[in-house]
């Protein structure tokens, strides 16, 4: 049995929804379907973005603004043959709530309507995500969700479930962060004990590198959860970074597939231990699986003689970051020096941070670099092969790119390289050339 999630582009037009319905019918295992709201088309904005505008409007203007969303759904419903007016009762229910509704209720109605529509087309049961996905206040409650979901879905033949939201103990609708339908799909996959979580999107799979920067990047056939986590964190955003946790816990593989090219085998994301034990084979046997990167980091560099013997030095530096609520990305360090890499923050915050670090640890020297890009080269293959870091460094040096930082985690699955924002794209291309994707 499979849980299948379709993203916004797959649900964006009548034609694409008819393809979705075909895909579902082709495999009797595709019994639990999770959907996003209709996405962007050439002439239309994402429904979620339109609903965000509705939620920000004055209460008396909301019904009028919602008319555009309603019209889009009516067109799609007409186009897929369930009748333009088939969602009439659902529209009435939403319109009644709009003037007094919370923003998250309004923003989640794209998924709600989309799931209602697909359920009618397929003849599947509609199950509201509010009854399955549980929040404690605004925080997602995984344990409670797992038990509620398991009970609610037990014995069901099939269902269409809206992604992106759930509800809390007060009965309020709460949404995940943007792209959160991926998490909903993973929650449903775990609850039904799926053999596979299929995630249909508009690309052929996870790429070895960002194809906008490296046009000949290729699709990765097999990726482990661990590699995916590193790559997703570094900006490779095919999947919501948190979406793997529910399925990883249950050892359920994910298959990223393309609604617009459904015969392509896509990327399979498999449990790390299974991969390492040889259960899943990759087509290629390269040291690196993929490369991803992000720009616009800051790095704060500190020097102080005898820093290594000053007990509590690192803790006191980090406490300043905590004080200003700044998450830390990496901390490469030397004997008398330490660098803290973090996402760019505004001028006032960074000045206050530097002042507080100065007072806290009295460094001999402190300096800030503001245009840092981080690149992660990721792959289990590097563990057994010496020289991966050396190859990366040499390649960058041969391309005339200055390396500002290098950091390798103890698990030897990724090497993080820091370069300037200006060198980012060139560095990605050079590294991609080195590792022969
Ligand atoms: N529709 C929501 C968004 O645009 C959630 C999702 O698509 O996963 O972010």
Short mmCIF file of C-alpha atoms in Angstrom, two decimals, residues 13-335:
data_model
loop_
_atom_site.label_atom_id
_atom_site.label_comp_id
_atom_site.label_asym_id
_atom_site.label_seq_id
_atom_site.Cartn_x
_atom_site.Cartn_y
_atom_site.Cartn_z
CA UNK A 13 -4.92 22.83 -14.02
CA UNK A 14 -7.75 20.53 -15.11
CA UNK A 15 -5.33 18.73 -17.48
CA UNK A 16 -2.72 18.12 -14.81
CA UNK A 17 -5.39 16.83 -12.39
CA UNK A 18 -6.62 14.43 -15.06
CA UNK A 19 -3.02 13.17 -15.36
CA UNK A 20 -2.92 12.78 -11.57
CA UNK A 21 -6.10 10.71 -11.70
CA UNK A 22 -4.56 8.50 -14.45
CA UNK A 23 -1.42 7.99 -12.38
CA UNK A 24 -3.48 6.96 -9.34
CA UNK A 25 -5.58 4.52 -11.35
CA UNK A 26 -2.51 2.88 -12.88
CA UNK A 27 -1.47 1.37 -9.55
CA UNK A 28 -4.02 -0.19 -7.19
CA UNK A 29 -1.56 0.35 -4.33
CA UNK A 30 -2.04 4.13 -4.59
CA UNK A 31 -4.80 4.29 -2.01
CA UNK A 32 -4.03 7.29 0.23
CA UNK A 33 -3.56 10.55 -1.60
CA UNK A 34 -2.33 13.84 -0.11
CA UNK A 35 -2.58 17.04 -2.13
CA UNK A 36 -1.25 20.58 -2.17
CA UNK A 37 -3.32 23.54 -3.33
CA UNK A 38 -3.25 24.36 -7.06
CA UNK A 39 0.09 25.96 -7.90
CA UNK A 40 1.24 28.63 -10.30
CA UNK A 41 0.43 28.53 -13.99
CA UNK A 42 1.41 30.93 -16.78
CA UNK A 43 -1.60 33.13 -16.04
CA UNK A 44 -2.45 32.32 -12.43
CA UNK A 45 -0.74 32.73 -9.08
CA UNK A 46 -0.43 29.96 -6.49
CA UNK A 47 -3.75 29.52 -4.69
CA UNK A 48 -1.95 29.60 -1.32
CA UNK A 49 -0.51 33.03 -2.19
CA UNK A 50 -3.96 34.31 -3.19
CA UNK A 51 -5.35 33.03 0.10
CA UNK A 52 -2.58 34.73 2.05
CA UNK A 53 -3.75 38.00 0.45
CA UNK A 54 -7.36 37.19 1.44
CA UNK A 55 -6.27 36.52 5.03
CA UNK A 56 -4.56 39.92 5.22
CA UNK A 57 -7.54 41.86 3.85
CA UNK A 58 -10.12 43.66 5.98
CA UNK A 59 -12.90 41.24 7.08
CA UNK A 60 -15.54 42.88 4.89
CA UNK A 61 -13.39 42.50 1.72
CA UNK A 62 -12.49 38.85 2.13
CA UNK A 63 -15.50 37.21 0.44
CA UNK A 64 -15.04 39.46 -2.58
CA UNK A 65 -11.31 38.63 -2.80
CA UNK A 66 -12.01 34.93 -2.34
CA UNK A 67 -14.15 35.05 -5.51
CA UNK A 68 -10.98 34.74 -7.59
CA UNK A 69 -9.97 31.52 -5.83
CA UNK A 70 -13.52 30.22 -6.14
CA UNK A 71 -13.52 30.96 -9.84
CA UNK A 72 -10.25 29.08 -10.34
CA UNK A 73 -11.66 25.99 -8.59
CA UNK A 74 -14.90 26.23 -10.59
CA UNK A 75 -12.93 26.28 -13.85
CA UNK A 76 -10.87 23.27 -12.80
CA UNK A 77 -13.92 21.35 -11.52
CA UNK A 78 -15.68 22.03 -14.86
CA UNK A 79 -12.58 20.93 -16.79
CA UNK A 80 -12.22 17.61 -14.98
CA UNK A 81 -15.87 16.77 -15.53
CA UNK A 82 -17.22 16.80 -11.97
CA UNK A 83 -19.30 19.89 -12.72
CA UNK A 84 -18.52 23.56 -12.16
CA UNK A 85 -20.97 23.72 -9.24
CA UNK A 86 -19.91 20.53 -7.49
CA UNK A 87 -18.07 22.41 -4.74
CA UNK A 88 -20.96 24.81 -4.07
CA UNK A 89 -21.65 23.63 -0.52
CA UNK A 90 -17.95 23.80 0.40
CA UNK A 91 -17.66 27.37 -0.91
CA UNK A 92 -20.72 28.39 1.17
CA UNK A 93 -19.19 26.91 4.31
CA UNK A 94 -15.87 28.77 3.71
CA UNK A 95 -17.51 32.07 2.78
CA UNK A 96 -19.54 32.00 5.99
CA UNK A 97 -16.33 31.71 8.03
CA UNK A 98 -14.18 34.19 6.10
CA UNK A 99 -15.01 37.47 7.90
CA UNK A 100 -14.11 36.10 11.33
CA UNK A 101 -11.68 33.31 10.43
CA UNK A 102 -8.02 33.09 11.55
CA UNK A 103 -5.37 33.50 8.87
CA UNK A 104 -4.31 29.85 9.01
CA UNK A 105 -7.86 28.63 8.41
CA UNK A 106 -8.07 30.82 5.30
CA UNK A 107 -4.60 29.91 3.99
CA UNK A 108 -5.30 26.18 4.34
CA UNK A 109 -8.52 26.26 2.27
CA UNK A 110 -6.61 25.69 -0.99
CA UNK A 111 -5.60 22.20 0.13
CA UNK A 112 -9.05 21.60 1.64
CA UNK A 113 -10.86 22.44 -1.60
CA UNK A 114 -8.35 20.62 -3.76
CA UNK A 115 -8.72 17.40 -1.76
CA UNK A 116 -12.52 17.67 -1.88
CA UNK A 117 -12.34 18.06 -5.64
CA UNK A 118 -9.97 15.13 -6.25
CA UNK A 119 -11.98 12.89 -3.89
CA UNK A 120 -15.08 13.55 -6.00
CA UNK A 121 -13.21 12.82 -9.23
CA UNK A 122 -11.72 9.54 -7.95
CA UNK A 123 -14.73 8.45 -5.91
CA UNK A 124 -12.45 8.23 -2.85
CA UNK A 125 -13.40 9.25 0.68
CA UNK A 126 -12.38 12.79 1.73
CA UNK A 127 -10.76 12.93 5.17
CA UNK A 128 -10.02 16.35 6.68
CA UNK A 129 -6.41 16.82 7.82
CA UNK A 130 -7.79 18.66 10.88
CA UNK A 131 -8.90 15.25 12.16
CA UNK A 132 -5.52 13.61 11.53
CA UNK A 133 -2.64 16.03 12.06
CA UNK A 134 -2.38 17.42 15.57
CA UNK A 135 -0.68 20.51 16.97
CA UNK A 136 -0.08 21.53 20.54
CA UNK A 137 -0.79 25.26 20.33
CA UNK A 138 1.28 26.13 17.24
CA UNK A 139 3.81 23.30 17.62
CA UNK A 140 3.37 20.10 15.64
CA UNK A 141 2.78 17.13 17.98
CA UNK A 142 4.25 14.08 16.26
CA UNK A 143 3.48 11.47 18.92
CA UNK A 144 -0.18 12.44 19.24
CA UNK A 145 -0.55 12.74 15.46
CA UNK A 146 0.86 9.27 14.96
CA UNK A 147 -1.69 7.65 17.27
CA UNK A 148 -4.68 9.74 16.06
CA UNK A 149 -3.80 9.12 12.42
CA UNK A 150 -3.31 5.39 12.85
CA UNK A 151 -6.73 4.99 14.47
CA UNK A 152 -8.51 7.26 11.99
CA UNK A 153 -7.10 5.57 8.88
CA UNK A 154 -7.33 1.99 10.09
CA UNK A 155 -9.57 -0.13 7.88
CA UNK A 156 -10.13 2.61 5.28
CA UNK A 157 -10.01 1.48 1.68
CA UNK A 158 -8.78 4.75 0.25
CA UNK A 159 -8.90 8.49 0.89
CA UNK A 160 -7.87 11.92 -0.31
CA UNK A 161 -6.43 14.10 2.44
CA UNK A 162 -5.45 17.79 2.24
CA UNK A 163 -1.79 18.52 2.96
CA UNK A 164 -0.18 21.44 4.79
CA UNK A 165 -2.36 21.75 7.89
CA UNK A 166 -3.88 20.14 10.95
CA UNK A 167 -5.60 21.38 14.09
CA UNK A 168 -4.85 21.99 17.76
CA UNK A 169 -6.72 21.18 20.97
CA UNK A 170 -8.86 24.30 20.64
CA UNK A 171 -10.04 23.13 17.22
CA UNK A 172 -8.08 25.89 15.47
CA UNK A 173 -6.49 25.17 12.10
CA UNK A 174 -2.68 25.32 12.20
CA UNK A 175 -0.45 25.18 9.11
CA UNK A 176 3.08 23.88 8.63
CA UNK A 177 5.65 26.16 7.03
CA UNK A 178 5.42 26.62 3.24
CA UNK A 179 5.71 23.39 1.28
CA UNK A 180 4.43 21.51 4.32
CA UNK A 181 2.24 19.10 2.35
CA UNK A 182 5.38 16.98 2.01
CA UNK A 183 5.27 16.49 5.78
CA UNK A 184 1.54 15.61 5.66
CA UNK A 185 2.26 12.95 3.04
CA UNK A 186 4.99 11.44 5.22
CA UNK A 187 2.65 11.41 8.25
CA UNK A 188 -0.01 9.56 6.28
CA UNK A 189 2.56 7.10 4.87
CA UNK A 190 3.68 6.21 8.38
CA UNK A 191 0.12 5.90 9.70
CA UNK A 192 -0.95 3.40 7.05
CA UNK A 193 2.36 1.48 7.25
CA UNK A 194 2.99 2.25 3.57
CA UNK A 195 5.46 0.20 1.56
CA UNK A 196 6.42 3.46 -0.21
CA UNK A 197 5.80 7.20 0.07
CA UNK A 198 5.52 8.50 -3.49
CA UNK A 199 6.01 12.21 -3.84
CA UNK A 200 4.94 13.52 -7.25
CA UNK A 201 6.36 16.86 -8.26
CA UNK A 202 7.29 18.61 -11.53
CA UNK A 203 10.91 17.45 -11.85
CA UNK A 204 12.36 14.03 -12.69
CA UNK A 205 13.95 13.63 -9.28
CA UNK A 206 16.71 14.90 -7.08
CA UNK A 207 19.57 16.31 -9.15
CA UNK A 208 23.31 15.96 -8.60
CA UNK A 209 23.54 19.76 -8.59
CA UNK A 210 21.25 22.75 -9.16
CA UNK A 211 20.43 22.46 -12.90
CA UNK A 212 20.00 26.23 -13.20
CA UNK A 213 23.72 26.56 -12.44
CA UNK A 214 25.00 23.25 -13.82
CA UNK A 215 22.78 22.49 -16.84
CA UNK A 216 24.12 18.97 -17.37
CA UNK A 217 23.35 17.90 -13.78
CA UNK A 218 21.71 14.48 -13.75
CA UNK A 219 19.00 12.74 -11.74
CA UNK A 220 20.21 10.68 -8.76
CA UNK A 221 18.63 7.22 -8.78
CA UNK A 222 19.18 6.34 -5.10
CA UNK A 223 19.77 8.68 -2.18
CA UNK A 224 19.89 7.85 1.53
CA UNK A 225 17.89 9.71 4.18
CA UNK A 226 21.15 11.00 5.59
CA UNK A 227 22.36 12.36 2.26
CA UNK A 228 18.96 13.89 1.61
CA UNK A 229 19.01 15.63 4.98
CA UNK A 230 22.41 17.20 4.26
CA UNK A 231 21.38 18.27 0.75
CA UNK A 232 17.94 19.59 1.72
CA UNK A 233 19.51 21.64 4.50
CA UNK A 234 21.92 23.08 1.96
CA UNK A 235 19.12 24.36 -0.21
CA UNK A 236 18.34 21.46 -2.54
CA UNK A 237 14.64 21.99 -2.07
CA UNK A 238 12.76 19.25 -3.89
CA UNK A 239 11.33 18.10 -0.56
CA UNK A 240 10.46 20.01 2.60
CA UNK A 241 13.47 19.39 4.91
CA UNK A 242 11.29 18.14 7.78
CA UNK A 243 9.27 15.76 5.66
CA UNK A 244 11.61 12.85 6.02
CA UNK A 245 11.33 12.44 9.78
CA UNK A 246 8.00 10.55 10.03
CA UNK A 247 8.94 8.10 7.24
CA UNK A 248 12.54 7.72 8.32
CA UNK A 249 11.41 6.61 11.76
CA UNK A 250 9.31 3.90 10.12
CA UNK A 251 11.96 2.95 7.50
CA UNK A 252 9.59 3.75 4.62
CA UNK A 253 11.35 4.65 1.36
CA UNK A 254 10.35 7.79 -0.56
CA UNK A 255 10.14 7.93 -4.34
CA UNK A 256 10.32 11.38 -5.94
CA UNK A 257 8.45 11.20 -9.24
CA UNK A 258 7.32 13.56 -11.98
CA UNK A 259 3.59 13.94 -12.77
CA UNK A 260 4.54 15.24 -16.21
CA UNK A 261 6.91 12.35 -16.97
CA UNK A 262 5.39 9.50 -14.94
CA UNK A 263 7.38 6.70 -16.56
CA UNK A 264 10.72 8.11 -15.35
CA UNK A 265 11.88 6.11 -12.33
CA UNK A 266 12.74 9.23 -10.32
CA UNK A 267 14.84 9.27 -7.15
CA UNK A 268 14.40 6.67 -4.42
CA UNK A 269 15.27 7.82 -0.93
CA UNK A 270 16.09 4.82 1.20
CA UNK A 271 17.00 4.12 4.83
CA UNK A 272 20.72 4.77 5.31
CA UNK A 273 21.46 1.43 7.04
CA UNK A 274 19.77 -0.52 4.26
CA UNK A 275 21.89 1.28 1.68
CA UNK A 276 25.11 0.75 3.60
CA UNK A 277 24.33 -2.95 3.98
CA UNK A 278 24.15 -3.22 0.17
CA UNK A 279 20.39 -3.66 -0.18
CA UNK A 280 20.05 -0.81 -2.69
CA UNK A 281 22.46 -0.35 -5.56
CA UNK A 282 23.24 2.88 -7.35
CA UNK A 283 23.85 3.01 -11.07
CA UNK A 284 27.13 4.80 -10.46
CA UNK A 285 29.78 4.24 -7.85
CA UNK A 286 31.18 7.73 -7.32
CA UNK A 287 32.61 9.15 -4.08
CA UNK A 288 30.13 12.03 -4.20
CA UNK A 289 26.37 11.68 -4.62
CA UNK A 290 25.48 15.35 -5.00
CA UNK A 291 26.58 18.91 -4.39
CA UNK A 292 24.39 21.70 -3.03
CA UNK A 293 25.00 25.13 -1.65
CA UNK A 294 23.54 28.30 -0.20
CA UNK A 295 24.66 31.90 -0.30
CA UNK A 296 24.44 34.84 2.08
CA UNK A 297 26.04 33.63 5.26
CA UNK A 298 28.11 35.70 7.68
CA UNK A 299 31.21 34.41 9.40
CA UNK A 300 32.62 35.84 12.61
CA UNK A 301 36.28 35.14 13.10
CA UNK A 302 37.96 35.37 16.54
CA UNK A 303 41.65 35.11 17.47
CA UNK A 304 42.94 34.87 21.01
CA UNK A 305 46.28 33.48 22.20
CA UNK A 306 45.90 30.45 24.46
CA UNK A 307 42.20 30.27 23.63
CA UNK A 308 42.38 26.47 23.69
CA UNK A 309 43.21 26.41 27.40
CA UNK A 310 40.61 29.00 28.43
CA UNK A 311 37.82 26.88 29.89
CA UNK A 312 34.35 27.99 28.74
CA UNK A 313 35.61 30.16 25.84
CA UNK A 314 33.50 28.49 23.15
CA UNK A 315 30.46 28.29 25.41
CA UNK A 316 30.65 32.02 26.18
CA UNK A 317 30.96 32.93 22.49
CA UNK A 318 27.98 30.75 21.66
CA UNK A 319 25.94 32.21 24.51
CA UNK A 320 26.11 35.59 22.69
CA UNK A 321 24.52 34.00 19.62
CA UNK A 322 21.86 32.51 21.84
CA UNK A 323 21.19 35.92 23.39
CA UNK A 324 20.43 37.36 19.94
CA UNK A 325 18.52 34.28 18.84
CA UNK A 326 20.89 33.57 15.95
CA UNK A 327 21.12 29.93 14.84
CA UNK A 328 24.67 28.73 14.17
CA UNK A 329 25.55 26.75 11.05
CA UNK A 330 29.20 25.75 11.50
CA UNK A 331 32.07 26.32 13.90
CA UNK A 332 35.41 25.51 12.28
CA UNK A 333 38.21 26.22 14.76
CA UNK A 334 42.00 26.28 15.21
CA UNK A 335 44.17 26.30 18.33
#
